Amino acid sequence: MGRKRKGKAIRNAKEKHGDDKEEDELTNAPHSFVIKRGHVGKNIVELISDMRRLMSPYTATELKERKFNVLRDFVAVAGPLHVTNIIAFSKTDSAINMRVMRLPRGPTLSFKVVDYSLSRDIVSTLKRPQMFAKQFQHQPLLVLNNFSGDGLHFKLITTMFQNMLPSINIAKIHLGNIRRIVLMNYNSDTKLVDFRHYNIRTVPVGASRGVKKLIQAKIPNMGRFQDFSEYIYQGGNMSESEAELDGPHNEVTLPEDMPARGAMKAQKSAVRLTEIGPRMTLQLIKIEDGVGEGDVLFHEFIQKSQEELASIRRMREQKRKLKEQRKQQQEMNVKKKEAMKGSKNAESDDDEVEGEDSRRVEEEDDDDDEYYRQEVGENPDPDLFRGRRRQRDTESHDGARWDKRRGRKQPRMEMNETGQQGRTENKMAPETRRHKLRGEKKKEAKSKKKVRFSTKRTASKRKQKRSR
């Protein structure tokens, strides 16, 4: 049978993409999991969905959590999937918490979500929302503001959030791929972090509003004008609220062509940001060493002395040692149970063999008694077959193995003169011995029968003589 030809689509895909191996750029990029812990409610579930869309394309957008999943399960599968960060949301009676964990060794940042707004709430307030799926095909640009304060926690926050998104190579980046921006601003007065997500678009500068509308392929309503020039000079019948005031603060000269209409290379354009959500206000609570458990490196409200920290470390070390001891004890108990189970199985097999031997001996004894009754006509004496039964009892415990297939015992294995293991030779086979014993019993029964008949004849003759 000849080889099955591959389809045209498969051949074209191989020629276009090469091997199935992932590119180094995709493999080395930081990936993330956005999950929930416990019951959080439908609003937090929607917030998690918005965060997954914000972190796309390097995140698991269709990840499904189950009730019995623990954090250890996600950490276990993170390595093969190149996942480097986990963002976990949880909810208590008093607050909503967000934890950012770096895999595989930490640290862990714990934030309190002071307030938040979902993407649908923000988009519903915009007159011209900028929501389209193509902008989520590339990673967002991260901007950190006012994180230059003194303290270890500022450095950790900056490093953690910078490593959550892929780094940008300015020499190789294409400006058309930067369609979104994530802005994080630290307020030193309130000690809160403002988290915002914007869409980026460029608009040509130097044209009137009417021309801009024509460039954007929008058909204007010119029913109020007598001439097309009136439309150009009077602003295109647009209200002031529809236009954003441009100025030196947002005007740039484009180094290359942009996907927007009219945004061409070496032309001056205005960069505009439109918020697409989600929006959060975060408060840093604590920083831990490790993934979810470890020494507390920073806490916003609790300050502990060195003695207290040392005692906490000792308690944690004791718990770790106790956990290892319990684990070793459990492994030993499992091994003991397996060994006991194996010995019980062997004993049950031996008991079955002994039970078969005893049942076979009892059947043979019943056969002897029945044969004696048929031949002689009376029950045998109790001591008649006692010696034979005793001999069989001793033979049943001689260590021989009962062969079920052959229906007889196999002699046990012993060492012969050459030092090799072999079977002990019996002088007489079990079948021959059994037949011989049956022949002896028949002879004995016949002799007893003859003696009985002779005694009856002599007694009858004496009676006849007396009667005469």
PDB file of N, CA, C and O in Angstrom, residues 369 379-387 389:
ATOM      1  N   ASP A 369     -14.192 -46.643  53.513  1.00  0.00           N
ATOM      2  CA  ASP A 369     -15.256 -47.118  54.405  1.00  0.00           C
ATOM      3  C   ASP A 369     -16.425 -47.683  53.598  1.00  0.00           C
ATOM      4  O   ASP A 369     -16.995 -48.742  53.949  1.00  0.00           O
ATOM      5  N   ASN A 379     -20.183 -52.101  59.179  1.00  0.00           N
ATOM      6  CA  ASN A 379     -19.300 -50.952  59.304  1.00  0.00           C
ATOM      7  C   ASN A 379     -17.914 -51.382  59.753  1.00  0.00           C
ATOM      8  O   ASN A 379     -17.783 -52.274  60.590  1.00  0.00           O
ATOM      9  N   PRO A 380     -16.860 -50.721  59.207  1.00  0.00           N
ATOM     10  CA  PRO A 380     -15.510 -51.101  59.637  1.00  0.00           C
ATOM     11  C   PRO A 380     -15.222 -50.608  61.053  1.00  0.00           C
ATOM     12  O   PRO A 380     -15.890 -49.695  61.570  1.00  0.00           O
ATOM     13  N   ASP A 381     -14.207 -51.230  61.692  1.00  0.00           N
ATOM     14  CA  ASP A 381     -13.779 -50.780  63.016  1.00  0.00           C
ATOM     15  C   ASP A 381     -13.153 -49.405  62.907  1.00  0.00           C
ATOM     16  O   ASP A 381     -12.494 -49.073  61.913  1.00  0.00           O
ATOM     17  N   PRO A 382     -13.292 -48.578  63.947  1.00  0.00           N
ATOM     18  CA  PRO A 382     -12.704 -47.234  63.878  1.00  0.00           C
ATOM     19  C   PRO A 382     -11.197 -47.263  63.729  1.00  0.00           C
ATOM     20  O   PRO A 382     -10.610 -46.332  63.175  1.00  0.00           O
ATOM     21  N   ASP A 383     -10.555 -48.311  64.263  1.00  0.00           N
ATOM     22  CA  ASP A 383      -9.088 -48.365  64.232  1.00  0.00           C
ATOM     23  C   ASP A 383      -8.557 -49.029  62.985  1.00  0.00           C
ATOM     24  O   ASP A 383      -7.334 -49.215  62.849  1.00  0.00           O
ATOM     25  N   LEU A 384      -9.428 -49.431  62.060  1.00  0.00           N
ATOM     26  CA  LEU A 384      -8.964 -50.190  60.908  1.00  0.00           C
ATOM     27  C   LEU A 384      -8.117 -49.329  59.971  1.00  0.00           C
ATOM     28  O   LEU A 384      -7.058 -49.756  59.517  1.00  0.00           O
ATOM     29  N   PHE A 385      -8.569 -48.101  59.685  1.00  0.00           N
ATOM     30  CA  PHE A 385      -7.845 -47.227  58.758  1.00  0.00           C
ATOM     31  C   PHE A 385      -7.154 -46.066  59.479  1.00  0.00           C
ATOM     32  O   PHE A 385      -6.787 -45.086  58.854  1.00  0.00           O
ATOM     33  N   ARG A 386      -6.970 -46.188  60.809  1.00  0.00           N
ATOM     34  CA  ARG A 386      -6.353 -45.095  61.558  1.00  0.00           C
ATOM     35  C   ARG A 386      -4.903 -44.908  61.159  1.00  0.00           C
ATOM     36  O   ARG A 386      -4.411 -43.791  60.985  1.00  0.00           O
ATOM     37  N   GLY A 387      -4.179 -45.957  61.001  1.00  0.00           N
ATOM     38  CA  GLY A 387      -2.766 -45.846  60.636  1.00  0.00           C
ATOM     39  C   GLY A 387      -2.579 -45.225  59.271  1.00  0.00           C
ATOM     40  O   GLY A 387      -1.698 -44.405  59.034  1.00  0.00           O
ATOM     41  N   ARG A 389      -4.684 -43.183  57.783  1.00  0.00           N
ATOM     42  CA  ARG A 389      -5.030 -41.761  57.863  1.00  0.00           C
ATOM     43  C   ARG A 389      -3.904 -40.946  58.487  1.00  0.00           C
ATOM     44  O   ARG A 389      -3.592 -39.847  58.064  1.00  0.00           O
TER      45      ARG A 389
END
